[in-house]
PDB file of C-alpha atoms in Angstrom:
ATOM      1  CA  UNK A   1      -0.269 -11.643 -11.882  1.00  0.00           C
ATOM      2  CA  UNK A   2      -2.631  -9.573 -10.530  1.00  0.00           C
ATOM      3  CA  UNK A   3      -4.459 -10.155  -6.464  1.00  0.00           C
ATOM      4  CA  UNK A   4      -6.881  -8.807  -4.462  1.00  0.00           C
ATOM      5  CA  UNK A   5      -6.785  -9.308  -1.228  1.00  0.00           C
ATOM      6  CA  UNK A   6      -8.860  -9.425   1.692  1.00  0.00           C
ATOM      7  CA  UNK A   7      -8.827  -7.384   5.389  1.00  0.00           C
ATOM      8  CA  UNK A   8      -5.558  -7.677   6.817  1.00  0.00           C
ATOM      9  CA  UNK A   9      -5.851  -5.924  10.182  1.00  0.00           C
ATOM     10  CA  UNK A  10      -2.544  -6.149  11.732  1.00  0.00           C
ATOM     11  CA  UNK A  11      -1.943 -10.243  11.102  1.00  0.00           C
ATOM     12  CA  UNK A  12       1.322  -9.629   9.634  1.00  0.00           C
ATOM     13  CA  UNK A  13       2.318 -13.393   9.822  1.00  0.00           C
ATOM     14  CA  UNK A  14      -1.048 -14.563   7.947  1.00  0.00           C
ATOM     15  CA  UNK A  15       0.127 -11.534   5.208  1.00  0.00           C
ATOM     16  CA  UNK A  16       3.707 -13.153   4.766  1.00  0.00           C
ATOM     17  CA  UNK A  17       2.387 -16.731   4.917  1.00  0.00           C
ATOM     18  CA  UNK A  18      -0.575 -15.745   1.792  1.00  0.00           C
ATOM     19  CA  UNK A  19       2.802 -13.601  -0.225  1.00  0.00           C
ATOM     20  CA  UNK A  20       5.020 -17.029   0.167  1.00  0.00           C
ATOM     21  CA  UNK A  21       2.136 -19.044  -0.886  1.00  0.00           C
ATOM     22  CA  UNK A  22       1.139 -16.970  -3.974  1.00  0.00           C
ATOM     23  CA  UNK A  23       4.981 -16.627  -5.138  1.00  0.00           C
ATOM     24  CA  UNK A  24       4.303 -13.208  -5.108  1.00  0.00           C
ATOM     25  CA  UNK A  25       7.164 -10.964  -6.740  1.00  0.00           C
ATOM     26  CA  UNK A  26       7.355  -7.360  -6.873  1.00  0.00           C
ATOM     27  CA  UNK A  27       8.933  -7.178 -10.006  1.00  0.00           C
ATOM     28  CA  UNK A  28       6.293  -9.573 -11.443  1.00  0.00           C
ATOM     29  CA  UNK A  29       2.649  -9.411  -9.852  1.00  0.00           C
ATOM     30  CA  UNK A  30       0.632  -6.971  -8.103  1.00  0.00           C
ATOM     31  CA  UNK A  31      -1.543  -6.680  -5.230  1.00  0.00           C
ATOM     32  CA  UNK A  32      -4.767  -4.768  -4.158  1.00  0.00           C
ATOM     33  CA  UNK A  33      -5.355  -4.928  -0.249  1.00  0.00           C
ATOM     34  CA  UNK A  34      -9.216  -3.902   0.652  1.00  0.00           C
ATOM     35  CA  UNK A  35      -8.573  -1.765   3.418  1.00  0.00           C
ATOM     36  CA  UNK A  36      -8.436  -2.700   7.438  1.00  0.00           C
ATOM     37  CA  UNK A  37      -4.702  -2.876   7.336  1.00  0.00           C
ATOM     38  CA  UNK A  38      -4.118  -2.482  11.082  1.00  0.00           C
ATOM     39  CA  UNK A  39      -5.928  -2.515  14.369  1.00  0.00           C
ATOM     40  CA  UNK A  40      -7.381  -5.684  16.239  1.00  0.00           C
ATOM     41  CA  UNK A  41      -4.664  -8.049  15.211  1.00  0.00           C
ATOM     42  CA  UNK A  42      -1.402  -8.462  16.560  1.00  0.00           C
ATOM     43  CA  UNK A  43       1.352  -6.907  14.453  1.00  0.00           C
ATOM     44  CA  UNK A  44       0.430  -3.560  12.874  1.00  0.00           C
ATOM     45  CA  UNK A  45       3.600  -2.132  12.683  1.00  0.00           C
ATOM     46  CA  UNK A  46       4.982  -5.557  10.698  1.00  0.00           C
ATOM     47  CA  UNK A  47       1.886  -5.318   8.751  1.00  0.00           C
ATOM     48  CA  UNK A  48       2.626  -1.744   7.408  1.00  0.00           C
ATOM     49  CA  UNK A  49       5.966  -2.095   6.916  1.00  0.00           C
ATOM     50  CA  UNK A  50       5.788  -5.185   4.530  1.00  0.00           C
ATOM     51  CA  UNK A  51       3.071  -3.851   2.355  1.00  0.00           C
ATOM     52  CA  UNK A  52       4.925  -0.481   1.992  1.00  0.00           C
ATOM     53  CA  UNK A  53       7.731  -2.737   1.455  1.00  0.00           C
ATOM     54  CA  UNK A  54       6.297  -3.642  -1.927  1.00  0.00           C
ATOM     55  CA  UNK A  55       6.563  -0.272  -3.152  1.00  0.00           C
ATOM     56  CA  UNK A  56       4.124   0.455  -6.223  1.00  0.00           C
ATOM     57  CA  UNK A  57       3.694  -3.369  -6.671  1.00  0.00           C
ATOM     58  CA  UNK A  58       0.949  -2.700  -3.817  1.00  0.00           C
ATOM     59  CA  UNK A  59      -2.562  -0.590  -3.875  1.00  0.00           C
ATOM     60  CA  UNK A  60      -3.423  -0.212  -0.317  1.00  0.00           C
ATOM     61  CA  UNK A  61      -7.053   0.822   0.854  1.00  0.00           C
ATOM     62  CA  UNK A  62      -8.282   2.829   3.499  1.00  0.00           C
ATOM     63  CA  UNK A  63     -10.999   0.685   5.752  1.00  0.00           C
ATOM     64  CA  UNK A  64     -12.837   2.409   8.658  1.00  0.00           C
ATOM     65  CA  UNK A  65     -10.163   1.046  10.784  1.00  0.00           C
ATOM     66  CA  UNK A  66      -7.325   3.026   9.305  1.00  0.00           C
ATOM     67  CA  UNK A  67      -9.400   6.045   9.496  1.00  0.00           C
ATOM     68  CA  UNK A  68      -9.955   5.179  13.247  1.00  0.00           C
ATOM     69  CA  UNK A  69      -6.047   4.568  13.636  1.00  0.00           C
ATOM     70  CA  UNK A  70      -5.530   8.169  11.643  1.00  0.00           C
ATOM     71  CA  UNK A  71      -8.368   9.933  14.388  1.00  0.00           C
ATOM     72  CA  UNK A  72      -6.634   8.564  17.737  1.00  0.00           C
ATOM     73  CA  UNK A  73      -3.409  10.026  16.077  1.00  0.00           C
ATOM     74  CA  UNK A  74      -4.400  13.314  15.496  1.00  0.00           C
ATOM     75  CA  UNK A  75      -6.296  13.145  19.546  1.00  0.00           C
ATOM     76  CA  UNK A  76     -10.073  13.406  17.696  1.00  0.00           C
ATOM     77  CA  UNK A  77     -10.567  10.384  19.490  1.00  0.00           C
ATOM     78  CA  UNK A  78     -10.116   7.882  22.286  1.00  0.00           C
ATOM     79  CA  UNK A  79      -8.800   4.234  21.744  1.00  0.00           C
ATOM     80  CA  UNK A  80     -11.190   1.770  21.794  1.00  0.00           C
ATOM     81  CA  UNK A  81     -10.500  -0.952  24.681  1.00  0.00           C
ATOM     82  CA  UNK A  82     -10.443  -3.195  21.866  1.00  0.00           C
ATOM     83  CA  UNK A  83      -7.841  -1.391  19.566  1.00  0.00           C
ATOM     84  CA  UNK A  84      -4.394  -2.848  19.308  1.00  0.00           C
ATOM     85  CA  UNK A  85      -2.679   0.468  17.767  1.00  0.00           C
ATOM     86  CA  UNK A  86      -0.402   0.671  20.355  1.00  0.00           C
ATOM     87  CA  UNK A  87       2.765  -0.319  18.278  1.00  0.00           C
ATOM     88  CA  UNK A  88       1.726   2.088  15.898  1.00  0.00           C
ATOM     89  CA  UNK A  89       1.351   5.358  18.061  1.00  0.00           C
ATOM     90  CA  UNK A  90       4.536   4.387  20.606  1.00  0.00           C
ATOM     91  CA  UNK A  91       6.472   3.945  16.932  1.00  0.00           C
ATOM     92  CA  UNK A  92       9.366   6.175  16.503  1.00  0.00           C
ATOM     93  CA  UNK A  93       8.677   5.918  12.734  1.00  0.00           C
ATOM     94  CA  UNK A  94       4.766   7.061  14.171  1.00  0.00           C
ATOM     95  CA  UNK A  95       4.519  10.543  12.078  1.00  0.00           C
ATOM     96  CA  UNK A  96       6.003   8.240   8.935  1.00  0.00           C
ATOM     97  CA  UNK A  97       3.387   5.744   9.436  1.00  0.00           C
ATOM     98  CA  UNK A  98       0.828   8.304   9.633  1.00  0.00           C
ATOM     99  CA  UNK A  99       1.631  10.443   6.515  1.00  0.00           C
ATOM    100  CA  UNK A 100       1.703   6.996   4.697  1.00  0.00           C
ATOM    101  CA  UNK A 101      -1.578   6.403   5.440  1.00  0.00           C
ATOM    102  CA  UNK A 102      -2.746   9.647   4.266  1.00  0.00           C
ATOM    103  CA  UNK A 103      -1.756   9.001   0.841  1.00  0.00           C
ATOM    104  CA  UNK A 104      -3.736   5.780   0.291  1.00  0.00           C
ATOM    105  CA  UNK A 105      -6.734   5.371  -1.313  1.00  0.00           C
ATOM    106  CA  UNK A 106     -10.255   5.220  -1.142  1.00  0.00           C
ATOM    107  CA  UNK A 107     -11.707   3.512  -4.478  1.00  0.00           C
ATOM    108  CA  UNK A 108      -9.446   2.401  -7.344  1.00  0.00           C
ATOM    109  CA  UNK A 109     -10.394   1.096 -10.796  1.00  0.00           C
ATOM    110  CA  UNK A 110      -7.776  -1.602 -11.976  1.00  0.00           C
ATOM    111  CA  UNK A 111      -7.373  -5.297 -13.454  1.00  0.00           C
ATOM    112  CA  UNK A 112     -10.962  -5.075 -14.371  1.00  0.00           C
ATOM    113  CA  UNK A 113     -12.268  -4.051 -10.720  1.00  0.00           C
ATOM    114  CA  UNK A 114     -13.613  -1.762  -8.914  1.00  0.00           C
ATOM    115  CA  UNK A 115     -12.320  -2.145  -5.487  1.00  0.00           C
ATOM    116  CA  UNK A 116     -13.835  -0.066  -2.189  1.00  0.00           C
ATOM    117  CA  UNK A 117     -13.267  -1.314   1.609  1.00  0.00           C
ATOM    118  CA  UNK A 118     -17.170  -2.021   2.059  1.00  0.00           C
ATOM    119  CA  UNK A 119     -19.511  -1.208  -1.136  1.00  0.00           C
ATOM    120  CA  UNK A 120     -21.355   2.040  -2.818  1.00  0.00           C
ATOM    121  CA  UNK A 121     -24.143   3.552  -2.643  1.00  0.00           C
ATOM    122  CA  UNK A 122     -27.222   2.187  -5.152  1.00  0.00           C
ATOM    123  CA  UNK A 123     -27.230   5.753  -7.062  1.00  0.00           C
ATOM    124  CA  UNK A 124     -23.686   5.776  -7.428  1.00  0.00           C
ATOM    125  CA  UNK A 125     -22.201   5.184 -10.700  1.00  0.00           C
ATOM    126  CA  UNK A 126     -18.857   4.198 -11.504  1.00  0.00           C
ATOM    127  CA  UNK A 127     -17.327   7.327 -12.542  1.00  0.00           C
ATOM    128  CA  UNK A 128     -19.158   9.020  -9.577  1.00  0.00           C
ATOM    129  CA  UNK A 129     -17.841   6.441  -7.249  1.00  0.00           C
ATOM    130  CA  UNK A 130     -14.574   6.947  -7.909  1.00  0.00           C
ATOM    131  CA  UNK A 131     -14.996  11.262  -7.921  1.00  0.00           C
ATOM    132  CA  UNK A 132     -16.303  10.962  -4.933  1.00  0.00           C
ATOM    133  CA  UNK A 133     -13.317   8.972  -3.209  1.00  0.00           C
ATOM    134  CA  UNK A 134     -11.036  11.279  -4.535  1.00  0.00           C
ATOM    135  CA  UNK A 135     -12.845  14.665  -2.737  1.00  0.00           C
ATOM    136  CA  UNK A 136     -11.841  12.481   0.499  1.00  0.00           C
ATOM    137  CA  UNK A 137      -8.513  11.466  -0.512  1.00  0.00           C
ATOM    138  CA  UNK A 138      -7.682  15.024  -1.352  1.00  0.00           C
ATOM    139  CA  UNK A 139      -8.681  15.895   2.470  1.00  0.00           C
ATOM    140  CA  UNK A 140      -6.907  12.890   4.000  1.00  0.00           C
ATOM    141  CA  UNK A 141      -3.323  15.151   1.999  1.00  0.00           C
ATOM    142  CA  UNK A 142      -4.637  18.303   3.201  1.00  0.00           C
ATOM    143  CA  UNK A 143      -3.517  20.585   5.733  1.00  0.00           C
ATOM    144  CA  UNK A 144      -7.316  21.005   6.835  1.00  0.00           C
ATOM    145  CA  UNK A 145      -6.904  16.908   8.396  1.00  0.00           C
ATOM    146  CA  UNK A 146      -7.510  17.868  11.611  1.00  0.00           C
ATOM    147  CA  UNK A 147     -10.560  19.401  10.890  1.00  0.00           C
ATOM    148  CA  UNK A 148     -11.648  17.041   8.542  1.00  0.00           C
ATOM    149  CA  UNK A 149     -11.284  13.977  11.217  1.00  0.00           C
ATOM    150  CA  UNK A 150     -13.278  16.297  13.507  1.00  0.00           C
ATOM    151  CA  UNK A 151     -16.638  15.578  11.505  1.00  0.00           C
ATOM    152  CA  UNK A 152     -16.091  12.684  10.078  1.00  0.00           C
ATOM    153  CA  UNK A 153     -18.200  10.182  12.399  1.00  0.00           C
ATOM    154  CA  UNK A 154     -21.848   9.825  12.536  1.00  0.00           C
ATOM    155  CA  UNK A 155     -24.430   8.405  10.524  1.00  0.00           C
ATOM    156  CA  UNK A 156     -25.932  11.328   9.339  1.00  0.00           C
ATOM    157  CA  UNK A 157     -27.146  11.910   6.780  1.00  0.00           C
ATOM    158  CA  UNK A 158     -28.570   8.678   5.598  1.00  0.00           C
ATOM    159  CA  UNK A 159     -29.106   9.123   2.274  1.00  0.00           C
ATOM    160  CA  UNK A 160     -27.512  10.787  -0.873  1.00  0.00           C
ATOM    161  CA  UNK A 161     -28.256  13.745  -2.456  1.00  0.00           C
ATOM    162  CA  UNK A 162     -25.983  15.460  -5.367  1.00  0.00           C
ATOM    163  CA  UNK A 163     -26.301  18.630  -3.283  1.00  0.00           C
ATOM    164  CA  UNK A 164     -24.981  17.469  -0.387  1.00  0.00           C
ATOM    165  CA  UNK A 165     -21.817  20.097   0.866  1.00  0.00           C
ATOM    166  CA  UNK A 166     -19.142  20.217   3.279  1.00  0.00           C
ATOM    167  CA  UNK A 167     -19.298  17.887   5.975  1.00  0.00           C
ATOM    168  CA  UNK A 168     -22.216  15.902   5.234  1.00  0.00           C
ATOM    169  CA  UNK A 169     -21.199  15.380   2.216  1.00  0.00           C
ATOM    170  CA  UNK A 170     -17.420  13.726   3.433  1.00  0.00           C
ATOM    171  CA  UNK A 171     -19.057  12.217   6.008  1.00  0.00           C
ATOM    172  CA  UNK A 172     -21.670  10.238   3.736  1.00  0.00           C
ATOM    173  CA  UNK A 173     -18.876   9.387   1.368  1.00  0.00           C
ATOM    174  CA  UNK A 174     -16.974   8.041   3.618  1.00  0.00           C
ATOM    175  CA  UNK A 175     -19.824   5.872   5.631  1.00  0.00           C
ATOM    176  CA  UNK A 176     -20.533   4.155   2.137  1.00  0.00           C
ATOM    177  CA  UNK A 177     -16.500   3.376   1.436  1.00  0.00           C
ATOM    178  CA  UNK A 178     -15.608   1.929   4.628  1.00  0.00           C
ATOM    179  CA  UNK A 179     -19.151   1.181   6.245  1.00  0.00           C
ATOM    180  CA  UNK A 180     -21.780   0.143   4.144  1.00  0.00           C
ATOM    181  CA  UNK A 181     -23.492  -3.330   5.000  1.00  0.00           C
ATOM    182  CA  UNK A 182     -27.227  -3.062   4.382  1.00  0.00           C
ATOM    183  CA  UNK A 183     -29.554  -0.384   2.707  1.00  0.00           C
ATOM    184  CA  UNK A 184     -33.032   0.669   2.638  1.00  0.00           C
ATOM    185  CA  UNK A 185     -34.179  -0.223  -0.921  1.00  0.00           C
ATOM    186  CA  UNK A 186     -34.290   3.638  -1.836  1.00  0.00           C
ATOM    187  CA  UNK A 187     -30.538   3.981  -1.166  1.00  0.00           C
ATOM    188  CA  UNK A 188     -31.425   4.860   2.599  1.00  0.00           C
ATOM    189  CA  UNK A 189     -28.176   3.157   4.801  1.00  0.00           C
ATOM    190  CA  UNK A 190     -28.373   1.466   7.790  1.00  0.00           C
ATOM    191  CA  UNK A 191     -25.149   1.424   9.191  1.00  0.00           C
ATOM    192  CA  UNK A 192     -25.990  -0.519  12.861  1.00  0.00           C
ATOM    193  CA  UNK A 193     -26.713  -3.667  11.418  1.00  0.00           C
ATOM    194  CA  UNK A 194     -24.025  -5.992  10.962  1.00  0.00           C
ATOM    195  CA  UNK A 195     -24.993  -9.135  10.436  1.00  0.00           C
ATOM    196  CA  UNK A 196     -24.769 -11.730   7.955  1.00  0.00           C
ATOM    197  CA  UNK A 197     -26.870 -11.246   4.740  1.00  0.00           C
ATOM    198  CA  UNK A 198     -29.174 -13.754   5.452  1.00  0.00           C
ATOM    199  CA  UNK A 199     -30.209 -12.675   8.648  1.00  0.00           C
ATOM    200  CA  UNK A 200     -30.777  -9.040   7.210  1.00  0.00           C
ATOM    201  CA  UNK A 201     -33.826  -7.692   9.227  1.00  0.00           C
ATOM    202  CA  UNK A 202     -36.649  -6.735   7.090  1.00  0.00           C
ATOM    203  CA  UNK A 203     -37.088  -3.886   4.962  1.00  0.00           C
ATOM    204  CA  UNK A 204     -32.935  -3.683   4.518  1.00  0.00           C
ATOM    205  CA  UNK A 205     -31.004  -5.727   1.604  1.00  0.00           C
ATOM    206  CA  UNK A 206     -27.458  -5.824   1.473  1.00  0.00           C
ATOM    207  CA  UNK A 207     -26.076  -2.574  -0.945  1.00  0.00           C
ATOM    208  CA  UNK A 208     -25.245  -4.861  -3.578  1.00  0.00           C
ATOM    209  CA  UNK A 209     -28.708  -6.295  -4.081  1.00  0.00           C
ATOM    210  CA  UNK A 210     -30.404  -2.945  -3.710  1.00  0.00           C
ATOM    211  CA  UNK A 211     -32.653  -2.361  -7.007  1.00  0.00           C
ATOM    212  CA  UNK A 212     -31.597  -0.168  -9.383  1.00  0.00           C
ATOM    213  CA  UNK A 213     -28.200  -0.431  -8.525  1.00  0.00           C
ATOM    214  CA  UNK A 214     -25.839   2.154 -10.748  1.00  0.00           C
ATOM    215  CA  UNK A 215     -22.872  -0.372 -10.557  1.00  0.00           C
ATOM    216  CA  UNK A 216     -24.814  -3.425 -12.087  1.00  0.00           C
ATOM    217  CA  UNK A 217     -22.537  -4.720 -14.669  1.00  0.00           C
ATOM    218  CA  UNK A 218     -19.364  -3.355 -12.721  1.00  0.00           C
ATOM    219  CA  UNK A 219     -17.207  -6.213 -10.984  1.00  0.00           C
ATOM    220  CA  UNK A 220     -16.682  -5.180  -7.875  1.00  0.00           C
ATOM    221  CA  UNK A 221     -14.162  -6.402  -5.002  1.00  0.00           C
ATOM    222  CA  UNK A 222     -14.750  -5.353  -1.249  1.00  0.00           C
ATOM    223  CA  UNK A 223     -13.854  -6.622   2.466  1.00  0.00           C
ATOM    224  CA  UNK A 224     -15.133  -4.801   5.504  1.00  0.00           C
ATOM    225  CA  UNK A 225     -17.981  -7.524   5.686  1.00  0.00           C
ATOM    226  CA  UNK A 226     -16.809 -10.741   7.734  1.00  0.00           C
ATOM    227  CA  UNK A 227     -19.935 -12.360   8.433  1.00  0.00           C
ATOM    228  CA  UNK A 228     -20.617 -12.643   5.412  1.00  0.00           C
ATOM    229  CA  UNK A 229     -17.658 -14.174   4.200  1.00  0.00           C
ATOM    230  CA  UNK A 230     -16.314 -15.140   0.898  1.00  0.00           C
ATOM    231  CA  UNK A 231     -18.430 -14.221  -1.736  1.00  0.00           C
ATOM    232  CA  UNK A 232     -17.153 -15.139  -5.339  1.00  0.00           C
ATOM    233  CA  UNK A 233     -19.310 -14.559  -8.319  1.00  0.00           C
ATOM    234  CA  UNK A 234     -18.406 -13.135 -11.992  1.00  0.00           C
ATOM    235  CA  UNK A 235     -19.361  -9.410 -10.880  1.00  0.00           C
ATOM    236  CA  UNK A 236     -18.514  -9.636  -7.058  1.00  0.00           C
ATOM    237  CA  UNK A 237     -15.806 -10.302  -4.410  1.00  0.00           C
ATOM    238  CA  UNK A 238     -16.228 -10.209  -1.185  1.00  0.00           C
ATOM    239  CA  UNK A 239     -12.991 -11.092   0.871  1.00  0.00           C
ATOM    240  CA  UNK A 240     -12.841 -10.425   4.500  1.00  0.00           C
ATOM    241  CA  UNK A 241     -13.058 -13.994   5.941  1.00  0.00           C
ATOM    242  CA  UNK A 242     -11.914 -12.928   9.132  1.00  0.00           C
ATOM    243  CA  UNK A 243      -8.625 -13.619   9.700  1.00  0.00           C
ATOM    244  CA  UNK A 244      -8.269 -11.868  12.765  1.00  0.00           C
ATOM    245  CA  UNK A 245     -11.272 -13.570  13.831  1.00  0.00           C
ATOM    246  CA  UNK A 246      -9.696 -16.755  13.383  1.00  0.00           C
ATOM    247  CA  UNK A 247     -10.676 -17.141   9.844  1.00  0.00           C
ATOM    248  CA  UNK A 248      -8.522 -17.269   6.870  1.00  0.00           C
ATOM    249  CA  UNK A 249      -6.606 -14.672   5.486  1.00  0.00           C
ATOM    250  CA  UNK A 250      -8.077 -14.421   1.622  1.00  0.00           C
ATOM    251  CA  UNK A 251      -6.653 -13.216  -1.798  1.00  0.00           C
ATOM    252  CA  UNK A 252      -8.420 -13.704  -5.617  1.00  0.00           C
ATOM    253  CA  UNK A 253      -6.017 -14.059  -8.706  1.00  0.00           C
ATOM    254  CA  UNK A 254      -8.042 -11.792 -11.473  1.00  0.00           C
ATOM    255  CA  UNK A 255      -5.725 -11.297 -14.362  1.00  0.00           C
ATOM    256  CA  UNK A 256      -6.255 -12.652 -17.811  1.00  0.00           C
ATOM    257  CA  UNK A 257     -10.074 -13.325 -16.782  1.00  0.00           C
ATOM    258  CA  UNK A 258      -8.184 -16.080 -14.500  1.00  0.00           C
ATOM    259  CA  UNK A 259     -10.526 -16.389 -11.097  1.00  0.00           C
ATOM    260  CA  UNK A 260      -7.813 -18.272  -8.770  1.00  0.00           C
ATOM    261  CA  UNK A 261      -9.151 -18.337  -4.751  1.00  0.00           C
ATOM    262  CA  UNK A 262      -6.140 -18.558  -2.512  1.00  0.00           C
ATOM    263  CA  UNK A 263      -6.394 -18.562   1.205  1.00  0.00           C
ATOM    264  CA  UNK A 264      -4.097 -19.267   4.386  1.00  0.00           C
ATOM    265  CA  UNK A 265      -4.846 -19.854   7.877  1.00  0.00           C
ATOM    266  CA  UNK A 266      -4.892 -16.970  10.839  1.00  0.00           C
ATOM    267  CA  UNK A 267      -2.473 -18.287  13.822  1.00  0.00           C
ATOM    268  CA  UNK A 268      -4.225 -14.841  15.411  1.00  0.00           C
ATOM    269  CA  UNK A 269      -5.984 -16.218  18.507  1.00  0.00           C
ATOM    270  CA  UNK A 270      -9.663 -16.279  17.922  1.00  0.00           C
ATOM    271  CA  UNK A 271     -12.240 -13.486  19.484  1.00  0.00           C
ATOM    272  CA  UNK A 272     -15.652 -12.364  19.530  1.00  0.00           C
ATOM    273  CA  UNK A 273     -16.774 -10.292  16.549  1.00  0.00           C
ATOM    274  CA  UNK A 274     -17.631  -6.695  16.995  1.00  0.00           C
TER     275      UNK A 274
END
C-alpha cells in the first residue's frame, strides 16, 4: 500500500501513532513524507530516526524547515527563538543526521503523484519540475554546500525565466519547492503572504489555481500550507493539517486508484502559527 503523508515536524509520537494505525509494514507498503520533518515540534531526533528506520520503504522530502535545520548546521544562520533543533545539533549522531538530510529529495514522481513540500511554479511542467529539483539536490551532495546555503534565502527573483543562472536560479527553485503559497496570475510569487486561500488578498491566487497552469492534469500532493488544511480532490492533496499546531497528523492511501484519508491526533501542545 502506498501513503502520502503530511508535515511531520518533529511530532515523533503523532508519526508512530499514524504508522500503528495504518498497519504500516516495511516489507509491504510505502510511504511519501512531504517535507518539514523536524523543527517546531518536540522530538526531532525520534522523528528522524524512525523514518530512516524504514529504510527504502520511505521517500522523505526536503521542506523549508529542513533546509533551515541544514543552514544553522553549517553556521549560515542563527536559530530562530522559535526553532526546536536543539536535539538535533547537541546529537552525537549530528554530522550523521546531517549527511542524511542531504541526500533527500526535492520533487519525486511515484504511485501516480507528483509530490513537492509546497507547489510549482505555473510555467513549470512536469518534466521541468522534476529537472529542476534535481540541479538542487545535486548541490545539497556537493562539496560546494556551504556555499550553496550561503545564497539560498531571499525572495528574489520573483519570477521565472529559463535563463535564469547560478544563484538566482537555486534560489527561485527552491522558494517554489518549499515556499510557494500564492502567485501573481503571470507566475509572479508572493512569498509573504500566508494565509488561508480564501482570505488571499487581491490580485494573488493560490499557485495551483494560477491560469495556465503547466501541471493541469498532473495529481499533485504537497504540505507546507497549514491554513489551508486538507485539501482532497482527484488531481490535488494538500496535507499539512498542522499537527504541531495542534491539528492532526495526516496521511492519503493512493494505490490501486484507492483514495483512503487517515488521520491521528497531535498530543504536541498547541501554539500560535507563524
Amino acid at each position: 500500500m502506498d501513503y502520502i503523508v503530511g508535515d511531520v515536524q518533529g511530532c515523533s509520537d503523532a508519526l508512530d501513532r499514524l504508522l500503528a494505525t495504518i498497519g504500516f509494514s516495511p516489507s509491504r507498503d510505502h510511504l511519501v513524507v512531504l517535507g518539514d520533518l523536524v523543527n517546531r515540534g518536540p522530538d526531532n531526533v525520534a522523528t528522524l530516526e524512525r523514518l530512516r528506520g524504514l529504510g527504502d520503504a520511505a521517500t522523505c522530502l526536503l521542506g523549508n524547515h529542513d533546509l533551515h535545520l541544514l543552514a544553522v548546521a553549517y553556521g549560515i544562520r542563527a536559530a530562530h527563538a522559535d526553532d526546536t533543533l536543539g536535539d538535533v545539533l547537541a546529537s552525537p549522531q549530528r554530522d550523521a543526521w546531517i549527511a542524511w538530510l542531504r541526500e533527500r529529495r526535492l520533487a519525486v514522481h511515484a504511485h501516480g503523484w507528483l509530490m513537492v513540500h509546497a507547489g510549482v511554479v505555473p510555467s513549470w511542467d512536469l518534466a521541468q519540475t522534476l529537472a529542476l529539483a534535481g540541479e538542487v539536490e545535486a548541490h545539497l551532495r556537493s562539496d560546494d554546500l556551504h556555499d550553496f546555503l550561503a545564497v539560498m534565502y531571499g525572495n528574489e527573483p520573483s519570477r521565472w525565466n529559463d535563463a535564469l543562472a547560478g544563484a538566482d536560479r537555486l534560489r527561485f527553485v527552491i522558494n517554489v519547492l518549499t515556499r510557494i503559497r500564492f502567485v501573481r496570475p503571470d507566475g509572479t510569487l508572493e512569498l509573504k503572504v500566508k494565509e488561508a486561500a480564501r482570505h488571499a488578498p487581491e490580485g494573488l491566487v493560490p499557485w495551483f489555481e494560477a491560469p495556465g497552469r503547466r501541471t493541469q492534469g498532473v495529481p499533485i500532493a504537497f504540505g507546507h500550507w497549514s491554513t489551508l488544511g486538507l485539501v482532497n480532490r482527484p488531481d490535488l492533496l494538500a496535507l499539512d493539517t498542522g499537527c504541531v499546531w495542534g491539528g492532526p497528523l495526516t496521511a492519503v492511501r493512493v494505490d490501486g486508484g484507492r483514495r483512503e484519508v487517515v488521520q491521528v491526533a497531535c498530543e504536541q501542545a498547541q501554539r500560535p502559527r507563524r
